[in-house]
mmCIF file of C-alpha atoms in Angstrom:
data_model
loop_
_atom_site.group_PDB
_atom_site.id
_atom_site.type_symbol
_atom_site.label_atom_id
_atom_site.label_comp_id
_atom_site.label_asym_id
_atom_site.label_seq_id
_atom_site.Cartn_x
_atom_site.Cartn_y
_atom_site.Cartn_z
ATOM 1 C CA MET L 24 106.234 124.319 115.685
ATOM 2 C CA SER L 25 109.883 123.213 115.686
ATOM 3 C CA GLU L 26 111.192 121.023 112.883
ATOM 4 C CA ARG L 27 111.416 118.008 115.191
ATOM 5 C CA GLU L 28 107.673 118.337 115.869
ATOM 6 C CA ARG L 29 106.530 118.513 112.256
ATOM 7 C CA PRO L 30 104.669 115.412 111.113
ATOM 8 C CA VAL L 31 106.136 113.603 108.125
ATOM 9 C CA ARG L 32 103.758 111.394 106.181
ATOM 10 C CA SER L 33 105.918 111.307 103.055
ATOM 11 C CA LEU L 34 109.698 111.303 102.652
ATOM 12 C CA LEU L 35 110.646 111.561 98.971
ATOM 13 C CA PHE L 36 114.141 110.617 97.776
ATOM 14 C CA VAL L 37 115.752 112.733 95.040
ATOM 15 C CA PRO L 38 119.205 112.106 93.477
ATOM 16 C CA GLY L 39 121.707 114.664 94.738
ATOM 17 C CA ASN L 40 123.378 115.027 91.350
ATOM 18 C CA ARG L 41 120.165 116.164 89.597
ATOM 19 C CA GLU L 42 119.768 119.858 90.348
ATOM 20 C CA SER L 43 116.656 120.311 88.212
ATOM 21 C CA TRP L 44 114.961 117.372 89.936
ATOM 22 C CA MET L 45 115.788 118.735 93.383
ATOM 23 C CA ARG L 46 114.469 122.196 92.560
ATOM 24 C CA LYS L 47 111.329 120.761 91.006
ATOM 25 C CA ALA L 48 110.790 118.590 94.088
ATOM 26 C CA LEU L 49 110.652 121.713 96.260
ATOM 27 C CA GLY L 50 107.280 122.446 94.674
ATOM 28 C CA LEU L 51 105.840 118.974 95.195
ATOM 29 C CA ASP L 52 103.402 118.091 97.957
ATOM 30 C CA ALA L 53 105.925 116.097 99.985
ATOM 31 C CA ASP L 54 106.234 116.609 103.727
ATOM 32 C CA ALA L 55 109.985 116.013 103.482
ATOM 33 C CA LEU L 56 112.611 115.562 100.770
ATOM 34 C CA VAL L 57 115.839 113.569 100.910
ATOM 35 C CA PHE L 58 118.631 114.729 98.625
ATOM 36 C CA ASP L 59 120.664 111.570 98.157
ATOM 37 C CA LEU L 60 124.475 111.675 98.264
ATOM 38 C CA GLU L 61 124.744 107.925 98.800
ATOM 39 C CA SER L 62 122.993 105.348 96.613
ATOM 40 C CA ALA L 63 121.632 107.663 93.915
ATOM 41 C CA THR L 64 124.861 109.605 93.266
ATOM 42 C CA PRO L 65 127.241 108.102 90.681
ATOM 43 C CA SER L 66 130.718 107.165 91.861
ATOM 44 C CA GLY L 67 133.241 109.915 91.234
ATOM 45 C CA ARG L 68 130.686 112.738 91.231
ATOM 46 C CA ALA L 69 130.485 113.338 94.978
ATOM 47 C CA ASP L 70 131.956 116.851 94.938
ATOM 48 C CA GLU L 71 129.627 117.950 92.157
ATOM 49 C CA ALA L 72 126.596 116.495 93.955
ATOM 50 C CA ARG L 73 127.583 118.133 97.243
ATOM 51 C CA SER L 74 127.808 121.509 95.553
ATOM 52 C CA LEU L 75 124.438 121.068 93.853
ATOM 53 C CA VAL L 76 122.747 119.968 97.071
ATOM 54 C CA ARG L 77 124.201 122.899 99.001
ATOM 55 C CA GLY L 78 122.954 125.301 96.350
ATOM 56 C CA VAL L 79 119.421 123.979 96.741
ATOM 57 C CA LEU L 80 119.645 124.043 100.548
ATOM 58 C CA ASP L 81 120.664 127.706 100.406
ATOM 59 C CA THR L 82 117.624 128.600 98.299
ATOM 60 C CA PRO L 83 114.939 130.522 100.262
ATOM 61 C CA ARG L 84 111.888 128.299 100.729
ATOM 62 C CA PRO L 85 108.742 127.882 102.851
ATOM 63 C CA GLU L 86 108.800 125.806 106.031
ATOM 64 C CA ARG L 87 107.469 122.769 104.175
ATOM 65 C CA PRO L 88 108.954 120.485 102.975
ATOM 66 C CA LEU L 89 111.642 119.591 105.469
ATOM 67 C CA LEU L 90 114.959 119.037 103.693
ATOM 68 C CA PHE L 91 117.152 116.066 104.566
ATOM 69 C CA VAL L 92 120.339 114.741 102.983
ATOM 70 C CA ARG L 93 121.333 111.089 102.911
ATOM 71 C CA VAL L 94 125.053 111.172 103.633
ATOM 72 C CA ARG L 95 127.580 108.363 103.522
ATOM 73 C CA ASP L 96 127.740 105.886 106.405
ATOM 74 C CA ALA L 97 129.475 106.586 109.706
ATOM 75 C CA ARG L 98 132.558 104.546 108.780
ATOM 76 C CA SER L 99 133.049 106.156 105.376
ATOM 77 C CA ALA L 100 135.928 108.519 104.666
ATOM 78 C CA GLU L 101 133.418 110.587 102.681
ATOM 79 C CA LEU L 102 131.162 111.408 105.632
ATOM 80 C CA GLU L 103 133.065 114.466 106.858
ATOM 81 C CA GLY L 104 133.102 115.913 103.356
ATOM 82 C CA ASP L 105 129.363 115.378 103.063
ATOM 83 C CA LEU L 106 128.701 117.131 106.365
ATOM 84 C CA GLU L 107 131.053 120.000 105.589
ATOM 85 C CA ALA L 108 129.105 120.626 102.401
ATOM 86 C CA VAL L 109 125.525 120.348 103.637
ATOM 87 C CA VAL L 110 125.292 121.439 107.286
ATOM 88 C CA CYS L 111 123.686 124.870 107.022
ATOM 89 C CA GLU L 112 120.587 126.838 107.999
ATOM 90 C CA GLY L 113 118.522 125.246 105.234
ATOM 91 C CA LEU L 114 119.223 121.658 106.295
ATOM 92 C CA SER L 115 116.595 119.969 108.472
ATOM 93 C CA GLY L 116 118.525 116.774 109.067
ATOM 94 C CA VAL L 117 120.534 113.885 107.694
ATOM 95 C CA LEU L 118 119.706 110.259 106.979
ATOM 96 C CA LEU L 119 122.463 107.911 108.134
ATOM 97 C CA PRO L 120 122.670 104.719 106.039
ATOM 98 C CA GLN L 121 124.158 101.332 106.843
ATOM 99 C CA VAL L 122 123.903 101.792 110.608
ATOM 100 C CA ILE L 123 125.451 98.919 112.553
ATOM 101 C CA GLY L 124 124.851 100.081 116.121
ATOM 102 C CA PRO L 125 124.357 103.091 118.410
ATOM 103 C CA GLU L 126 128.028 104.038 118.160
ATOM 104 C CA ASP L 127 127.449 105.022 114.521
ATOM 105 C CA VAL L 128 124.762 107.485 115.568
ATOM 106 C CA ARG L 129 126.909 108.882 118.376
ATOM 107 C CA ARG L 130 129.777 109.393 115.937
ATOM 108 C CA LEU L 131 127.488 111.314 113.602
ATOM 109 C CA ASP L 132 126.041 113.319 116.492
ATOM 110 C CA GLN L 133 129.512 114.501 117.488
ATOM 111 C CA ALA L 134 130.446 115.347 113.902
ATOM 112 C CA LEU L 135 127.246 117.342 113.463
ATOM 113 C CA GLY L 136 127.976 119.233 116.669
ATOM 114 C CA ARG L 137 131.365 120.300 115.323
ATOM 115 C CA ARG L 138 129.891 121.406 112.007
ATOM 116 C CA GLU L 139 127.089 123.327 113.719
ATOM 117 C CA ARG L 140 129.609 125.237 115.839
ATOM 118 C CA GLU L 141 131.702 126.061 112.778
ATOM 119 C CA ALA L 142 128.612 127.282 110.914
ATOM 120 C CA GLY L 143 127.313 129.317 113.861
ATOM 121 C CA LEU L 144 124.145 127.224 114.105
ATOM 122 C CA GLU L 145 122.123 126.365 117.192
ATOM 123 C CA PRO L 146 123.621 123.230 118.780
ATOM 124 C CA GLY L 147 121.536 120.117 118.173
ATOM 125 C CA ARG L 148 119.303 121.683 115.498
ATOM 126 C CA THR L 149 120.236 119.163 112.791
ATOM 127 C CA LEU L 150 118.037 116.071 113.028
ATOM 128 C CA VAL L 151 119.205 112.498 112.453
ATOM 129 C CA MET L 152 117.232 109.635 110.918
ATOM 130 C CA PRO L 153 119.101 106.321 111.227
ATOM 131 C CA LEU L 154 118.289 103.842 108.457
ATOM 132 C CA VAL L 155 117.755 100.238 109.536
ATOM 133 C CA GLU L 156 119.471 98.485 106.630
ATOM 134 C CA THR L 157 121.489 95.795 108.416
ATOM 135 C CA ALA L 158 120.688 92.827 110.622
ATOM 136 C CA GLN L 159 122.749 94.436 113.393
ATOM 137 C CA ALA L 160 120.674 97.615 113.246
ATOM 138 C CA ALA L 161 117.424 95.658 113.314
ATOM 139 C CA ARG L 162 118.678 93.774 116.364
ATOM 140 C CA GLN L 163 119.703 96.998 118.178
ATOM 141 C CA ALA L 164 117.010 99.379 116.965
ATOM 142 C CA TYR L 165 116.001 100.410 120.500
ATOM 143 C CA GLU L 166 119.568 101.288 121.489
ATOM 144 C CA ILE L 167 120.066 103.117 118.191
ATOM 145 C CA ALA L 168 116.892 105.149 118.702
ATOM 146 C CA LEU L 169 118.158 106.245 122.125
ATOM 147 C CA ALA L 170 121.663 107.093 120.908
ATOM 148 C CA SER L 171 120.956 110.768 120.168
ATOM 149 C CA PRO L 172 118.310 113.354 121.066
ATOM 150 C CA ARG L 173 118.499 114.435 117.422
ATOM 151 C CA ILE L 174 116.395 111.437 116.352
ATOM 152 C CA ALA L 175 112.787 112.429 115.635
ATOM 153 C CA TYR L 176 112.098 110.065 112.723
ATOM 154 C CA MET L 177 113.005 106.384 112.407
ATOM 155 C CA GLY L 178 111.464 103.069 111.445
ATOM 156 C CA GLY L 179 111.772 99.709 109.797
ATOM 157 C CA GLY L 180 112.206 100.195 106.081
ATOM 158 C CA VAL L 181 112.251 97.342 103.586
ATOM 159 C CA SER L 182 113.162 96.947 99.937
ATOM 160 C CA ARG L 183 113.172 94.394 97.169
ATOM 161 C CA ASN L 184 116.728 93.054 96.784
ATOM 162 C CA GLY L 185 118.185 96.073 98.594
ATOM 163 C CA ASP L 186 120.533 96.392 101.561
ATOM 164 C CA ILE L 187 118.207 95.033 104.234
ATOM 165 C CA ALA L 188 117.080 92.155 102.009
ATOM 166 C CA ARG L 189 120.698 91.195 101.417
ATOM 167 C CA SER L 190 121.526 91.439 105.122
ATOM 168 C CA LEU L 191 118.565 89.359 106.311
ATOM 169 C CA GLY L 192 118.256 87.082 103.290
ATOM 170 C CA TYR L 193 114.499 87.388 102.844
ATOM 171 C CA ARG L 194 112.711 86.958 99.526
ATOM 172 C CA TRP L 195 110.437 89.892 98.813
ATOM 173 C CA THR L 196 106.708 89.349 98.227
ATOM 174 C CA PRO L 197 103.962 91.934 97.567
ATOM 175 C CA GLU L 198 102.127 90.805 100.704
ATOM 176 C CA GLY L 199 105.101 91.667 102.917
ATOM 177 C CA LEU L 200 104.801 88.704 105.279
ATOM 178 C CA GLU L 201 108.565 88.132 105.123
ATOM 179 C CA THR L 202 109.210 91.621 106.588
ATOM 180 C CA LEU L 203 106.251 91.853 108.962
ATOM 181 C CA PHE L 204 108.331 90.899 112.000
ATOM 182 C CA LEU L 205 111.116 93.297 111.016
ATOM 183 C CA ARG L 206 108.764 96.254 110.618
ATOM 184 C CA SER L 207 106.854 95.387 113.788
ATOM 185 C CA LYS L 208 109.979 94.854 115.872
ATOM 186 C CA VAL L 209 111.585 98.125 114.813
ATOM 187 C CA LEU L 210 108.309 99.989 115.354
ATOM 188 C CA LEU L 211 108.103 98.638 118.898
ATOM 189 C CA ASP L 212 111.693 99.716 119.539
ATOM 190 C CA VAL L 213 111.318 103.258 118.232
ATOM 191 C CA ARG L 214 108.017 103.757 120.064
ATOM 192 C CA ALA L 215 109.569 102.510 123.302
ATOM 193 C CA ALA L 216 112.452 104.931 122.762
ATOM 194 C CA GLY L 217 110.027 107.833 122.354
ATOM 195 C CA VAL L 218 110.705 108.601 118.692
ATOM 196 C CA PHE L 219 108.255 111.292 117.568
ATOM 197 C CA ASN L 220 107.305 110.047 114.083
ATOM 198 C CA PRO L 221 107.876 106.405 113.013
ATOM 199 C CA ILE L 222 108.363 106.103 109.238
ATOM 200 C CA SER L 223 108.510 102.920 107.158
ATOM 201 C CA GLY L 224 108.982 102.219 103.474
ATOM 202 C CA LEU L 225 109.475 101.774 100.736
ATOM 203 C CA TRP L 226 107.453 100.550 97.747
ATOM 204 C CA GLY L 227 109.753 100.126 94.776
ATOM 205 C CA ALA L 228 107.266 99.481 91.951
ATOM 206 C CA VAL L 229 106.742 102.957 90.504
ATOM 207 C CA GLU L 230 103.532 102.235 88.556
ATOM 208 C CA ASP L 231 101.886 99.804 91.003
ATOM 209 C CA LEU L 232 99.798 102.260 92.989
ATOM 210 C CA GLU L 233 97.403 99.565 94.207
ATOM 211 C CA GLY L 234 100.312 97.650 95.698
ATOM 212 C CA LEU L 235 101.616 100.874 97.231
ATOM 213 C CA ARG L 236 98.241 101.556 98.834
ATOM 214 C CA ALA L 237 98.053 98.073 100.336
ATOM 215 C CA PHE L 238 101.599 98.373 101.706
ATOM 216 C CA ALA L 239 100.927 101.858 103.085
ATOM 217 C CA GLU L 240 97.694 100.739 104.752
ATOM 218 C CA GLN L 241 99.437 97.767 106.331
ATOM 219 C CA SER L 242 102.203 100.051 107.620
ATOM 220 C CA ARG L 243 99.647 102.528 108.991
ATOM 221 C CA ASP L 244 97.690 99.764 110.689
ATOM 222 C CA LEU L 245 100.878 98.516 112.359
ATOM 223 C CA GLY L 246 101.397 101.983 113.844
ATOM 224 C CA TYR L 247 103.630 103.843 111.404
ATOM 225 C CA GLN L 248 102.784 107.447 110.591
ATOM 226 C CA GLY L 249 104.555 107.892 107.275
ATOM 227 C CA LEU L 250 106.281 106.216 104.356
ATOM 228 C CA MET L 251 109.443 106.776 102.340
ATOM 229 C CA ALA L 252 108.878 107.231 98.604
ATOM 230 C CA ILE L 253 111.003 106.960 95.470
ATOM 231 C CA HIS L 254 108.687 108.682 92.986
ATOM 232 C CA PRO L 255 106.421 111.758 93.095
ATOM 233 C CA SER L 256 103.479 109.706 91.805
ATOM 234 C CA HIS L 257 103.415 107.912 95.166
ATOM 235 C CA LEU L 258 102.814 111.033 97.245
ATOM 236 C CA ASP L 259 99.059 111.314 96.744
ATOM 237 C CA VAL L 260 98.384 107.707 97.765
ATOM 238 C CA ILE L 261 100.674 107.988 100.787
ATOM 239 C CA HIS L 262 98.946 111.143 101.973
ATOM 240 C CA GLN L 263 95.505 109.623 101.498
ATOM 241 C CA VAL L 264 96.488 106.674 103.674
ATOM 242 C CA PHE L 265 98.299 108.588 106.412
ATOM 243 C CA THR L 266 95.933 111.566 106.710
ATOM 244 C CA PRO L 267 93.001 111.185 109.134
ATOM 245 C CA SER L 268 89.614 111.559 107.471
ATOM 246 C CA GLY L 269 86.941 113.985 108.571
ATOM 247 C CA GLU L 270 84.864 111.036 109.743
ATOM 248 C CA GLU L 271 87.710 109.789 111.942
ATOM 249 C CA ILE L 272 88.197 113.227 113.468
ATOM 250 C CA ASP L 273 84.470 113.475 114.208
ATOM 251 C CA GLU L 274 84.528 110.029 115.813
ATOM 252 C CA TRP L 275 87.473 110.907 118.067
ATOM 253 C CA ARG L 276 85.710 114.069 119.187
ATOM 254 C CA ARG L 277 82.544 112.094 119.842
ATOM 255 C CA VAL L 278 84.379 109.522 121.981
ATOM 256 C CA ILE L 279 85.900 112.285 124.097
ATOM 257 C CA ALA L 280 82.621 114.168 124.472
ATOM 258 C CA GLU L 281 80.610 111.071 125.409
ATOM 259 C CA LEU L 282 83.146 109.961 128.014
ATOM 260 C CA GLU L 283 83.480 113.418 129.521
ATOM 261 C CA ALA L 284 79.702 113.544 129.865
ATOM 262 C CA ALA L 285 79.679 110.085 131.451
ATOM 263 C CA GLU L 286 82.415 111.025 133.903
ATOM 264 C CA GLY L 287 80.370 114.056 134.896
ATOM 265 C CA GLU L 288 77.625 111.613 135.850
ATOM 266 C CA GLY L 289 80.027 109.459 137.853
ATOM 267 C CA ARG L 290 80.450 106.725 135.238
ATOM 268 C CA GLY L 291 83.882 105.542 134.111
ATOM 269 C CA ALA L 292 82.878 103.409 131.148
ATOM 270 C CA ILE L 293 80.037 103.536 128.637
ATOM 271 C CA ARG L 294 78.700 101.640 125.659
ATOM 272 C CA LEU L 295 79.039 103.492 122.359
ATOM 273 C CA ASP L 296 77.800 101.930 119.118
ATOM 274 C CA GLY L 297 77.930 98.519 120.738
ATOM 275 C CA ARG L 298 81.483 98.957 122.047
ATOM 276 C CA LEU L 299 82.539 99.358 125.656
ATOM 277 C CA ILE L 300 84.826 102.389 125.939
ATOM 278 C CA ASP L 301 86.550 104.018 128.885
ATOM 279 C CA HIS L 302 89.281 106.509 129.821
ATOM 280 C CA ALA L 303 91.927 104.710 127.747
ATOM 281 C CA HIS L 304 89.872 105.176 124.589
ATOM 282 C CA ALA L 305 89.498 108.896 125.301
ATOM 283 C CA GLU L 306 93.257 109.269 125.731
ATOM 284 C CA THR L 307 93.835 107.510 122.421
ATOM 285 C CA ALA L 308 91.324 109.822 120.746
ATOM 286 C CA ARG L 309 93.061 112.887 122.212
ATOM 287 C CA ARG L 310 96.397 111.669 120.894
ATOM 288 C CA GLN L 311 94.929 111.177 117.435
ATOM 289 C CA LEU L 312 93.370 114.637 117.489
ATOM 290 C CA GLU L 313 96.710 116.167 118.454
ATOM 291 C CA TRP L 314 98.276 114.493 115.427
ATOM 292 C CA ALA L 315 95.493 115.911 113.251
ATOM 293 C CA ARG L 316 96.228 119.365 114.675
ATOM 294 C CA LYS L 317 99.900 119.037 113.796
ATOM 295 C CA LEU L 318 98.825 118.156 110.259
ATOM 296 C CA GLY L 319 96.761 121.342 110.144
ATOM 297 C CA LEU L 320 93.460 119.504 109.771
ATOM 298 C CA ILE L 321 91.799 121.154 112.785
#
């Protein structure tokens, strides 16, 4: 399975200037880690953080977790230095913050191509996850998602008093009604663009696991397949929410089996547990089972 086909239920952020935290995070049960060179790195310590991140990226590790780095935005003078430091065999991809439009992604795509050639890496191997943190990005999410074949993960993330809140002007509530349209709109855009794994987030209250669960369940029910996280204590809840249960897997198999039997008898639709189901339901069940296979559940 290539890195762009690996399911990501959890994407845990780790400050890029904390080497011990990054190395400890390698042993956590996260599907992906993000070593942060942007928001979580103190001003004036960029070179030190780059060196620390590169050291961790060069450490031999198992295939999981995927390792991403949040670099500076596409208009920053620091971006090239970030890429020079981190593009290597151990890097899965980069998160691009403060995206304004598709041109930002194309600029990063070209820069990554140059760095890959210089490092002797396979062209296009480094993935890109654009972060929707501006009103312009939310408005153009579909075009952004189509801007590079490197994009395998993307979604509508929200925060309390963060970049996207400042850009849109919403007032955060635990229920999330104020960001429901944003998350739904971006999800529609990334699905229409064919993005492999839509990811939302994040829940900023470290100790409020009940609130995290409610937010994760709402995101899952909208159609997202994973969530960004800021603390290791959130990983277990996120995985519980975004991992299909054994009962769900059995139900999907049952739907497929019952419809295949019905089709063998010349029937295109049947009643199952009081519900009318047909070919469309079987296709949905097959898609869900394929996701479960990618997660290693079957």
